[in-house]
Amino acid sequence: MKDLVNKWYKNHAFLYKILLFISTTILIVYLFPKSGKFKYDFDKGKPWQSENLYAPFDFAIKKSAEELEKEQLEVSENSPVYFEIDLAVKPQVYKAYDDKFKTAFTDSVLKANPELKNVGIAALDKIYAVGLLDENYDYVAYKEVIILEDQTQKTRTEFSKLTAFDGFKKFIGTELRSKNDLRFKTAFVSMFFDIVKPNLAINKSLTQSSIKEKLDAISLVRGSVEKGTLLISKGEIVEGNKYDVLKSLEAEYESQVWSASDYNLVIFAYALLVALVLLMLLLFLRKYRIEVFMDNTKVTFIFFNILLMILLTTLIVNYNAQYVYVIPLCILPLVLKAFFDARLGLFAHVLTILLLGFIVPKSNEYIFLQIIAGIVTILTVSELYKRANLFISVGQITLIYIISYFAFYVIHEGSLDNIDFTTFGLFVICGLATLFVQPLIYIYEKLFGLVSDVSLLELSDTNTKLLKELSNKAPGTFHHSLNVANLAEASANEIGANAMLIRVGALYHDIGKMKNPTFFTENQATGLNPHDELAPRESAKIIIDHVINGIETAKKNNLPDRVIDFIRTHHGTSLVYYFYMKEKGMDEDTTEDDFRYPGPQPFSKETAILMMCDSVEAASKSLKDPTSSKIDKFVETIIAKQMEDGQFLNANITFKEIQIIKKVLKSKLANIFHLRIEYPE
């Protein structure tokens, strides 16, 4: 049991990768659509590119959205409107008319016009022949109307036969005109305003339920296709009824509900494909980015970003697939390029797009657009910490989206008549969302402990608190660090290493000397050397401890681990030779163990470059009467000693690159120590 536990402990990093691989696969498969998927891509008005297609099963031909909309409109127009009539209103109005008429007209008028009262009665008869509406409704004249009396008896008529709310004026005028006497129209209208009351009110709930019942009765299909029927032949144009049949078959596939065994089989198939994609990513890391593969935090970071993009796309597609291009997928290669490199960023982006092809509609078009955008992102975005560069690159990415989509639209439709500019707006929103990459990088740095060029640029500022403290407490060391940073940056540029990272590492590599600055020669301004009063072993310990002190200071000031690595490794496991030989002169039995730095040795190109530049720059101060040949021999000797000591065995640096670095150092030192013309006094 103990051996098993020890074995698991030794392989815990590998076991973590397996668990990460399995859990990510499960989460991605969970996000995938669980319905069937039509395996053919087709566009209206374009030739059918695949083989002859026969109906795989019986299915119904669904009506198009336009057909359904037309039928729904007809139902809405032809459905009757329900009104309720108040039978008590009409008698009340007639009685009110009798009472009001006597006071509205004098006896002399009534004697001269004995038929005047009948004019009003005739007008009321016409007004209440069917009923008077309680308000003006906007229905066509032939609209069917059903009038309910006490919720039982129904009267069917047309809307034109109902009297509008202010329609009594027309009837009064008509009756008076028939008697050739319009003198009393004003009096009648005034009187009718007081007595006339509506007796018809719409029953909205019954009207709406009637319309809904008829809408629900509309059939969504218009025929069926039997299994084995030829649906379309290769090369045939997809249009008309054939297009509707293909869309119906596609919808049938997407709405399929599988049995438990079929469902499990489909999930297993999805899992195989997702696992294959993620395995390709891990193999790529293991073969070409071994330092990333060995760091579980970095592998987790990459998997997390891929999963995040798939999650966002799934949410948008489920909400409305039309907005799928709003998702700023180019953030993925930008982030990975910022923390790792362009090749890894593009590789992960392409794999993510392949997975998204299972989720999005028109997957072929989507994959092409996103891969092209990802390539443009990698090629155009450089020096992400410069805001202008990011804005220009985002503009270029947006332009590529628009151009590619425009080309696809022309290919599919053959014209620009119905082009939808809304999609172009989505691309612009996507570009603006891509600008969120800068705050996102900052968040990732805090969450995963990574470091990007943006943070490195901030750390390279010599006005930072730590570097200002170094310049005040140990000015000689600060000047030495600046010189080393310049040498290391030039060397890194020549061999393609991370120049920004190595510059920052060089600026901070000797911050441990702040604890005992006067014990280092570059800070001994008075000419007094405190080592003269110490034993060689004690002096060596103080010199060696500046590495430990530097690590502690760096952690206290929250420097990134990638920067602290330069402090750890800039002396590797080299020997403090001067004090070792001094001690050996006093004690022949002295061993090297007490005079060696604790290490570790440099394990990257950048840390190896810093070791070379640090040693050469520090030792160059001892050169007397430097000449070109002296400088060349001096550089060769120091770096050859480090190579013989095995300091670069763990660094992925080649002999050719070391030769290039030597050449840079020789050139830079020759410029530093160049002789000036002696001017006459």
XYZ file of C-alpha atoms in Angstrom:
681
model
C 0.000 0.000 0.000
C 2.849 2.355 0.904
C 4.540 1.682 -2.445
C 1.277 2.408 -4.264
C 0.851 5.718 -2.442
C 4.463 6.665 -3.207
C 3.965 5.767 -6.852
C 0.843 7.918 -7.018
C 2.653 10.766 -5.333
C 5.542 10.595 -7.787
C 3.112 10.674 -10.711
C 0.650 13.188 -9.251
C 1.299 15.713 -12.034
C 0.475 13.125 -14.695
C -2.615 11.971 -12.789
C -3.781 15.586 -12.532
C -3.516 15.942 -16.324
C -5.613 12.808 -16.781
C -8.308 14.134 -14.440
C -8.209 17.538 -16.167
C -8.478 15.853 -19.567
C -11.463 13.703 -18.527
C -13.341 16.481 -16.698
C -12.885 18.956 -19.582
C -14.109 16.349 -22.066
C -17.218 15.683 -19.954
C -18.007 19.394 -19.591
C -17.617 20.090 -23.307
C -19.787 17.095 -24.275
C -22.391 18.290 -21.765
C -22.511 21.639 -23.587
C -22.931 20.026 -27.011
C -26.440 19.817 -28.550
C -28.072 16.488 -27.713
C -30.422 16.416 -30.712
C -29.725 14.847 -34.090
C -27.648 16.735 -36.633
C -28.296 16.877 -40.378
C -25.049 15.899 -42.056
C -25.614 17.858 -45.283
C -25.045 21.581 -45.871
C -27.196 23.268 -48.499
C -28.275 26.763 -49.532
C -31.369 27.952 -51.330
C -30.794 28.538 -55.038
C -27.510 26.571 -55.084
C -26.785 23.114 -56.587
C -26.990 20.051 -54.326
C -23.342 19.045 -53.890
C -23.788 15.636 -52.281
C -24.970 12.317 -53.708
C -28.611 11.558 -54.524
C -30.632 11.860 -51.319
C -33.462 9.462 -50.478
C -35.845 9.852 -47.558
C -34.357 7.814 -44.661
C -37.788 7.592 -42.964
C -41.347 8.904 -43.247
C -41.626 12.590 -42.383
C -44.004 15.497 -42.836
C -43.302 18.533 -45.015
C -43.444 21.555 -42.779
C -44.905 24.813 -43.939
C -42.501 27.704 -44.312
C -42.572 30.646 -41.942
C -44.083 32.803 -44.707
C -46.907 30.323 -45.305
C -47.728 30.083 -41.625
C -47.662 33.852 -41.241
C -50.034 34.264 -44.181
C -52.493 31.705 -42.768
C -52.344 33.277 -39.327
C -53.105 36.681 -40.828
C -56.116 35.267 -42.693
C -57.423 33.630 -39.519
C -57.062 36.881 -37.580
C -58.911 38.822 -40.280
C -61.724 36.294 -40.670
C -62.358 35.527 -37.011
C -65.548 37.116 -35.646
C -65.614 39.812 -32.980
C -67.814 39.182 -29.939
C -69.906 42.008 -28.465
C -72.267 41.941 -25.495
C -75.512 43.905 -25.677
C -77.187 45.579 -22.685
C -80.935 45.158 -23.369
C -81.926 47.583 -20.608
C -80.324 50.593 -22.306
C -82.701 50.954 -25.277
C -85.976 51.355 -23.262
C -84.253 53.800 -20.937
C -83.137 55.927 -23.886
C -86.655 56.001 -25.434
C -88.184 57.042 -22.087
C -85.525 59.727 -21.624
C -86.348 60.961 -25.128
C -90.037 61.377 -24.267
C -89.184 63.351 -21.153
C -86.504 65.481 -22.752
C -88.398 66.254 -25.978
C -91.138 68.225 -24.178
C -88.668 70.538 -22.508
C -86.419 70.931 -25.542
C -89.167 72.192 -27.901
C -91.932 74.766 -27.231
C -95.660 74.114 -27.860
C -95.695 76.520 -30.785
C -92.961 74.551 -32.487
C -94.761 71.260 -31.841
C -98.035 72.606 -33.249
C -96.292 73.868 -36.367
C -94.378 70.573 -36.755
C -96.530 67.705 -35.426
C -94.173 65.103 -37.023
C -91.068 66.477 -35.265
C -91.168 63.961 -32.432
C -91.335 61.081 -34.922
C -88.098 62.335 -36.479
C -86.261 61.629 -33.229
C -87.943 58.263 -32.767
C -87.009 57.244 -36.319
C -83.401 58.285 -35.631
C -83.355 56.222 -32.405
C -84.779 53.237 -34.249
C -81.900 53.374 -36.736
C -79.313 53.939 -33.999
C -80.484 50.942 -31.969
C -81.534 48.779 -34.940
C -78.583 46.511 -34.032
C -76.792 48.471 -31.338
C -74.640 51.499 -30.470
C -70.907 50.888 -29.864
C -69.266 52.137 -26.681
C -66.251 53.451 -28.633
C -64.944 53.685 -32.173
C -63.382 50.372 -33.280
C -61.042 49.938 -36.237
C -62.575 46.952 -38.046
C -63.316 46.544 -41.750
C -66.948 46.909 -42.808
C -67.438 43.219 -43.700
C -65.959 41.930 -40.411
C -68.272 39.308 -38.883
C -69.772 40.314 -35.552
C -71.499 38.070 -33.026
C -73.748 39.830 -30.504
C -74.402 38.002 -27.247
C -77.619 38.468 -25.301
C -77.267 37.213 -21.722
C -74.402 34.901 -22.853
C -76.888 32.585 -24.606
C -78.681 34.034 -27.616
C -76.408 35.043 -30.454
C -76.998 37.382 -33.363
C -74.627 37.339 -36.344
C -74.157 40.462 -38.435
C -71.493 42.623 -40.065
C -69.550 45.368 -38.383
C -70.863 47.937 -40.874
C -74.387 47.483 -39.465
C -73.385 48.605 -35.992
C -73.726 52.270 -35.118
C -70.498 54.085 -34.313
C -70.226 55.974 -31.036
C -70.970 59.376 -32.643
C -73.063 58.006 -35.525
C -76.377 59.413 -34.213
C -75.536 62.786 -35.819
C -75.751 61.199 -39.247
C -79.133 59.586 -38.542
C -80.623 62.842 -37.177
C -79.448 64.736 -40.259
C -80.865 62.048 -42.548
C -84.306 62.147 -40.922
C -84.527 65.968 -40.865
C -83.411 66.126 -44.479
C -86.198 63.721 -45.445
C -88.657 66.187 -43.891
C -86.960 69.145 -45.591
C -86.406 70.795 -42.226
C -82.819 71.101 -40.934
C -83.571 74.030 -38.607
C -83.770 71.816 -35.518
C -80.636 69.745 -36.113
C -78.607 71.595 -33.443
C -81.344 71.153 -30.843
C -81.705 67.431 -31.629
C -77.943 66.830 -31.498
C -77.686 68.617 -28.171
C -80.572 66.611 -26.777
C -79.252 63.284 -28.096
C -75.874 63.959 -26.462
C -77.649 63.851 -23.116
C -79.884 60.826 -23.638
C -78.100 58.447 -26.046
C -76.084 55.666 -24.329
C -74.085 52.828 -25.919
C -75.437 49.328 -25.466
C -72.674 47.294 -27.195
C -69.304 46.493 -25.545
C -66.636 44.183 -26.920
C -65.914 40.889 -25.123
C -62.117 40.821 -25.481
C -61.481 37.505 -23.759
C -64.005 35.633 -25.905
C -62.750 37.322 -29.062
C -59.116 36.459 -28.268
C -59.886 32.882 -27.280
C -61.813 32.420 -30.535
C -58.817 33.676 -32.534
C -56.400 31.516 -30.505
C -58.531 28.433 -31.020
C -58.453 28.896 -34.777
C -54.734 29.696 -34.795
C -54.034 26.535 -32.837
C -56.008 24.572 -35.376
C -53.701 25.640 -38.211
C -51.716 22.678 -39.468
C -47.944 23.083 -39.409
C -47.454 20.623 -42.255
C -48.696 20.377 -45.807
C -48.150 16.811 -46.839
C -45.714 13.992 -46.133
C -42.854 12.061 -47.716
C -42.554 8.287 -47.583
C -39.349 6.433 -46.795
C -37.196 5.773 -49.874
C -38.563 8.662 -51.911
C -35.925 10.502 -53.984
C -35.691 13.941 -52.433
C -33.052 15.549 -54.652
C -30.422 14.485 -57.169
C -26.788 15.524 -57.249
C -26.350 18.856 -59.065
C -30.044 19.735 -58.839
C -30.854 23.299 -57.746
C -32.183 23.580 -54.199
C -35.308 25.722 -54.570
C -39.087 25.744 -54.258
C -40.667 22.575 -52.902
C -37.327 20.734 -52.781
C -35.919 23.366 -50.454
C -38.957 23.046 -48.187
C -38.618 19.243 -48.152
C -34.907 19.440 -47.241
C -35.577 21.985 -44.481
C -38.303 19.687 -43.126
C -35.907 16.725 -43.119
C -33.248 18.841 -41.391
C -35.757 19.933 -38.725
C -36.814 16.302 -38.263
C -33.216 15.280 -37.564
C -32.699 18.130 -35.104
C -35.906 17.310 -33.219
C -35.229 13.592 -32.905
C -35.484 12.130 -29.430
C -33.258 9.081 -29.183
C -33.834 5.988 -27.174
C -31.594 5.464 -24.148
C -29.196 3.200 -26.070
C -28.991 5.554 -29.058
C -28.510 8.539 -26.769
C -25.640 6.883 -24.926
C -24.051 5.919 -28.221
C -24.219 9.502 -29.516
C -22.734 10.852 -26.261
C -19.936 8.309 -26.524
C -19.252 9.397 -30.121
C -19.132 13.054 -29.080
C -16.782 12.174 -26.227
C -14.428 10.386 -28.633
C -14.189 13.421 -30.920
C -13.693 15.902 -28.063
C -11.118 13.649 -26.411
C -9.273 13.367 -29.722
C -9.074 17.161 -30.062
C -7.875 17.668 -26.481
C -5.363 14.835 -26.892
C -3.910 16.612 -29.935
C -3.437 19.694 -27.777
C -1.646 17.749 -25.039
C 0.589 15.993 -27.588
C 1.455 19.340 -29.141
C 2.427 20.712 -25.721
C 4.473 17.631 -24.903
C 6.369 17.694 -28.184
C 6.862 21.410 -28.823
C 6.150 23.186 -25.497
C 7.473 20.791 -22.864
C 7.922 23.569 -20.285
C 4.205 24.378 -20.590
C 3.235 20.698 -20.513
C 5.163 20.148 -17.286
C 3.394 23.065 -15.581
C -0.099 21.939 -14.548
C -1.192 25.515 -13.869
C -0.464 26.503 -17.460
C -2.191 23.413 -18.873
C -5.225 24.169 -16.692
C -5.189 27.770 -17.917
C -5.272 26.662 -21.577
C -8.077 24.154 -21.003
C -10.055 26.726 -19.010
C -9.934 29.265 -21.852
C -11.047 26.705 -24.430
C -13.926 25.630 -22.197
C -14.887 29.268 -21.569
C -15.195 30.026 -25.295
C -17.324 26.907 -25.851
C -19.561 27.852 -22.914
C -20.088 31.418 -24.194
C -20.877 30.181 -27.696
C -23.347 27.598 -26.378
C -25.186 30.212 -24.309
C -25.461 32.603 -27.272
C -26.582 29.870 -29.689
C -29.258 28.700 -27.248
C -30.450 32.296 -26.802
C -30.357 33.340 -30.454
C -27.987 31.795 -33.010
C -28.125 35.038 -35.012
C -25.779 36.645 -32.472
C -23.086 33.947 -32.663
C -20.586 36.372 -34.249
C -20.780 38.703 -31.235
C -18.538 36.346 -29.241
C -14.941 37.665 -29.408
C -13.231 34.347 -30.099
C -10.035 36.146 -31.118
C -9.467 36.835 -27.426
C -8.329 33.197 -27.114
C -5.253 33.427 -29.408
C -4.523 36.915 -28.029
C -4.438 35.673 -24.436
C -2.394 32.572 -25.233
C 0.042 34.629 -27.304
C 0.419 37.109 -24.439
C 1.305 34.392 -21.923
C 2.990 31.815 -24.168
C 3.632 32.277 -27.900
C 1.885 32.744 -31.239
C 2.190 29.137 -32.405
C 0.489 27.724 -29.318
C -2.180 30.440 -29.496
C -3.092 29.630 -33.105
C -3.034 25.851 -32.546
C -5.395 26.080 -29.555
C -7.648 28.515 -31.457
C -8.015 26.158 -34.425
C -8.836 23.194 -32.160
C -11.451 25.289 -30.334
C -13.080 26.293 -33.635
C -13.258 22.640 -34.687
C -15.147 21.837 -31.478
C -17.488 24.808 -31.978
C -18.402 23.410 -35.395
C -20.677 20.941 -33.573
C -22.622 23.770 -31.927
C -23.049 26.629 -34.404
C -25.277 26.753 -37.504
C -23.594 26.915 -40.928
C -20.496 25.371 -39.407
C -18.406 25.417 -42.614
C -18.798 29.173 -43.018
C -18.254 29.742 -39.290
C -15.063 27.650 -39.149
C -13.591 29.446 -42.171
C -14.355 32.911 -40.782
C -12.997 32.190 -37.299
C -9.808 30.463 -38.465
C -9.009 33.332 -40.849
C -9.684 35.829 -38.046
C -7.427 33.838 -35.706
C -4.585 33.826 -38.230
C -4.943 37.585 -38.731
C -4.907 38.022 -34.945
C -1.637 36.138 -34.596
C -0.011 37.910 -37.560
C -1.058 41.466 -36.713
C -1.021 41.733 -32.927
C 2.467 42.465 -31.657
C 3.552 44.242 -28.485
C 0.127 43.883 -26.894
C 1.060 46.315 -24.145
C 0.931 49.151 -26.688
C -2.695 50.316 -26.853
C -2.391 51.706 -30.375
C -1.234 48.309 -31.686
C -4.233 46.578 -30.124
C -6.735 49.065 -31.595
C -5.187 48.769 -35.068
C -5.177 44.971 -34.892
C -8.801 44.841 -33.720
C -9.744 47.070 -36.651
C -7.985 44.691 -39.038
C -9.681 41.660 -37.485
C -13.107 43.314 -37.819
C -12.392 44.195 -41.447
C -11.427 40.587 -42.228
C -14.681 39.376 -40.651
C -16.716 41.791 -42.779
C -14.880 40.985 -46.030
C -15.158 37.210 -45.497
C -18.849 37.370 -44.588
C -19.545 39.612 -47.590
C -17.868 37.075 -49.889
C -19.862 34.175 -48.413
C -23.115 36.111 -48.769
C -22.481 36.845 -52.454
C -21.600 33.184 -53.079
C -24.772 31.964 -51.371
C -27.256 34.554 -52.665
C -25.697 35.612 -55.973
C -26.659 39.258 -55.392
C -26.647 42.044 -52.808
C -30.358 42.808 -52.965
C -31.315 41.479 -49.535
C -28.025 41.805 -47.665
C -28.532 42.244 -43.930
C -26.214 44.886 -42.485
C -27.093 43.780 -38.958
C -24.418 41.079 -39.168
C -21.800 43.721 -39.983
C -22.845 45.489 -36.800
C -22.319 42.241 -34.893
C -18.763 42.066 -36.212
C -18.115 45.615 -34.992
C -19.445 44.689 -31.533
C -17.216 41.606 -31.600
C -14.206 43.813 -32.372
C -15.037 46.167 -29.503
C -15.454 43.190 -27.159
C -11.993 41.967 -28.189
C -10.526 45.082 -26.542
C -11.526 43.498 -23.226
C -8.430 41.310 -23.614
C -6.253 43.761 -21.668
C -8.245 43.728 -18.397
C -8.771 39.989 -18.919
C -5.003 39.438 -19.061
C -4.642 41.321 -15.778
C -7.347 39.126 -14.172
C -5.652 35.955 -15.428
C -2.319 37.098 -14.023
C -3.861 37.357 -10.572
C -5.855 34.108 -10.815
C -3.210 31.839 -12.345
C 0.006 33.549 -11.267
C 1.135 34.064 -14.876
C 3.010 37.034 -16.268
C 2.477 38.818 -19.585
C 4.377 41.473 -21.533
C 2.019 44.087 -20.089
C 3.178 43.318 -16.548
C 6.786 43.003 -17.669
C 6.611 46.480 -19.164
C 5.382 47.862 -15.838
C 8.140 46.027 -13.948
C 10.824 47.339 -16.324
C 10.121 50.900 -15.217
C 13.134 51.960 -13.121
C 10.841 54.202 -11.072
C 9.154 51.232 -9.415
C 9.415 51.141 -5.647
C 11.839 48.198 -5.541
C 14.241 49.508 -8.191
C 14.282 52.979 -6.631
C 15.154 51.356 -3.306
C 17.941 49.424 -5.048
C 19.333 52.602 -6.634
C 19.344 54.347 -3.228
C 20.793 51.525 -1.115
C 23.123 49.952 -3.693
C 23.763 52.428 -6.539
C 26.655 50.382 -7.919
C 24.506 47.256 -8.087
C 21.721 49.244 -9.748
C 24.129 50.500 -12.422
C 25.463 46.969 -12.882
C 21.893 45.673 -13.311
C 21.158 48.272 -15.988
C 24.269 47.269 -17.932
C 23.407 43.575 -17.632
C 19.828 44.311 -18.789
C 21.120 46.053 -21.922
C 23.551 43.227 -22.733
C 20.950 40.524 -22.078
C 18.234 42.255 -24.104
C 20.564 42.628 -27.112
C 21.585 38.963 -26.850
C 17.976 37.787 -26.548
C 16.962 39.734 -29.644
C 19.703 38.043 -31.661
C 18.616 34.472 -30.849
C 14.840 35.047 -30.677
C 14.432 34.737 -26.902
C 11.975 36.764 -24.819
C 13.790 40.113 -24.649
C 11.215 41.814 -22.423
C 11.294 38.991 -19.865
C 15.080 38.843 -19.717
C 15.370 42.615 -19.331
C 13.082 42.569 -16.313
C 14.901 39.561 -14.875
C 18.228 41.365 -15.272
C 16.956 44.504 -13.540
C 15.895 42.542 -10.454
C 18.447 39.722 -10.368
C 20.678 41.350 -7.710
C 18.065 42.949 -5.416
C 19.320 40.676 -2.631
C 22.470 42.831 -2.394
C 20.395 45.583 -0.743
C 20.706 43.751 2.575
C 24.530 44.078 2.735
C 25.409 46.457 -0.117
C 28.922 47.397 1.061
C 30.069 43.762 0.912
C 29.935 43.950 -2.883
C 32.741 45.761 -4.703
C 30.493 47.834 -7.005
C 29.077 49.603 -3.921
C 32.389 50.228 -2.112
C 32.769 53.952 -2.858
C 35.180 54.646 0.041
C 37.774 52.062 -0.917
C 37.272 50.133 2.337
C 36.501 46.431 1.941
C 34.618 44.885 4.909
C 35.689 41.420 3.753
C 39.205 42.200 5.000
C 37.929 41.750 8.537
C 36.069 38.459 7.862
C 37.132 34.869 7.330
C 36.831 33.663 3.722
C 34.053 31.244 4.693
C 31.986 34.063 6.242
C 32.592 36.304 3.236
C 31.509 33.534 0.880
C 28.324 33.019 2.890
C 27.423 36.729 2.621
C 28.066 36.658 -1.133
C 26.028 33.472 -1.622
C 23.187 34.691 0.609
C 22.386 37.578 -1.741
C 20.516 35.027 -3.876
C 18.390 33.839 -0.932
C 17.835 37.427 0.215
C 16.833 38.396 -3.308
C 14.220 35.620 -3.490
C 12.752 36.665 -0.136
C 12.635 40.339 -1.152
C 11.043 39.475 -4.484
C 8.312 37.382 -2.865
C 7.652 40.079 -0.284
C 7.137 42.554 -3.155
C 4.928 40.113 -5.124
C 7.235 39.734 -8.123
C 6.074 37.021 -10.584
C 7.688 33.577 -10.342
C 9.120 33.930 -13.851
C 11.108 36.954 -12.653
C 12.140 35.250 -9.406
C 13.565 32.406 -11.533
C 16.264 34.805 -12.748
C 17.262 35.594 -9.152
C 17.473 31.868 -8.326
C 19.537 30.872 -11.341
C 21.789 33.809 -12.247
C 24.747 32.148 -10.483
C 23.536 28.573 -10.927
C 25.732 26.226 -8.873
C 28.948 28.110 -9.626
C 31.816 28.474 -7.201
C 32.715 31.643 -5.267
C 36.222 31.121 -6.585
C 38.111 33.987 -4.915
C 37.136 33.147 -1.350
C 37.391 29.411 -1.986
C 41.023 29.750 -3.075
C 41.690 32.083 -0.144
C 40.264 29.520 2.293
C 42.079 26.685 0.552
C 45.346 28.541 1.039
C 44.712 28.412 4.765
C 43.155 24.929 4.909
C 43.997 22.284 2.311
C 41.046 20.129 3.385
C 38.492 22.783 2.382
C 35.707 21.427 0.104
C 33.860 23.310 -2.591
C 30.412 22.586 -1.121
C 30.515 25.536 1.287
C 31.558 27.923 -1.488
C 29.005 27.021 -4.158
C 25.724 28.782 -4.864
C 22.667 26.637 -4.060
C 21.287 26.814 -7.612
C 19.303 25.727 -9.468
C 21.151 25.935 -12.768
C 19.589 27.951 -15.608
C 16.711 26.014 -17.203
C 15.777 28.272 -20.137
C 17.428 30.367 -22.814
C 16.603 33.526 -20.935
C 18.098 32.444 -17.596
C 21.194 31.103 -19.387
C 21.694 34.420 -21.194
C 21.443 36.306 -17.911
C 24.137 34.117 -16.301
C 26.521 34.832 -19.193
C 25.821 38.570 -19.297
C 25.990 38.952 -15.496
C 29.367 37.209 -15.242
C 30.871 39.028 -18.224
C 29.671 42.483 -17.136
C 30.831 42.034 -13.534
C 34.231 40.700 -14.504
C 34.722 43.343 -17.199
C 35.336 45.918 -14.465
C 38.660 44.207 -13.768
C 39.946 44.683 -17.335
C 42.968 46.938 -17.591
C 43.828 48.653 -20.854
C 41.100 46.737 -22.742
C 41.669 45.980 -26.400
C 39.603 44.072 -28.895
C 41.695 40.913 -28.542
C 41.624 41.150 -24.733
C 37.852 41.513 -24.713
C 37.413 38.545 -27.076
C 39.643 36.329 -24.973
C 37.989 37.549 -21.778
C 34.445 36.664 -22.996
C 35.539 33.291 -24.353
C 37.250 32.373 -21.071
C 34.299 33.223 -18.813
C 31.630 31.468 -20.902
C 33.885 28.449 -21.564
C 34.339 28.084 -17.789
C 30.566 28.118 -17.276
C 30.077 25.497 -19.994
C 32.806 23.290 -18.522
C 31.100 23.615 -15.150
C 27.884 22.249 -16.732
C 25.828 25.322 -15.938
C 23.863 25.196 -19.215
C 23.012 21.499 -19.271
C 19.371 22.094 -18.277
C 18.858 25.133 -20.538
C 17.393 24.622 -24.001
C 20.168 26.631 -25.622
C 22.373 25.443 -28.493
C 26.077 25.885 -29.187
C 25.188 28.064 -32.149
C 23.112 30.369 -29.956
C 25.926 30.574 -27.398
C 28.312 31.602 -30.185
C 25.888 34.343 -31.255
C 25.635 35.571 -27.649
C 29.430 35.683 -27.375
C 29.595 37.779 -30.521
C 27.009 40.225 -29.141
C 28.840 40.527 -25.808
C 32.191 41.135 -27.516
C 30.677 43.823 -29.719
C 28.880 45.562 -26.835
C 31.918 45.494 -24.524
C 34.136 46.850 -27.318
C 31.740 49.777 -27.635
C 31.666 50.319 -23.864
C 35.477 50.318 -23.543
C 36.244 52.216 -26.763
C 39.165 54.672 -26.546
C 38.510 58.405 -26.896
C 40.800 60.943 -28.583
C 42.895 62.775 -26.051
C 42.126 66.474 -26.492
C 44.876 69.095 -25.812
C 44.539 70.987 -22.515
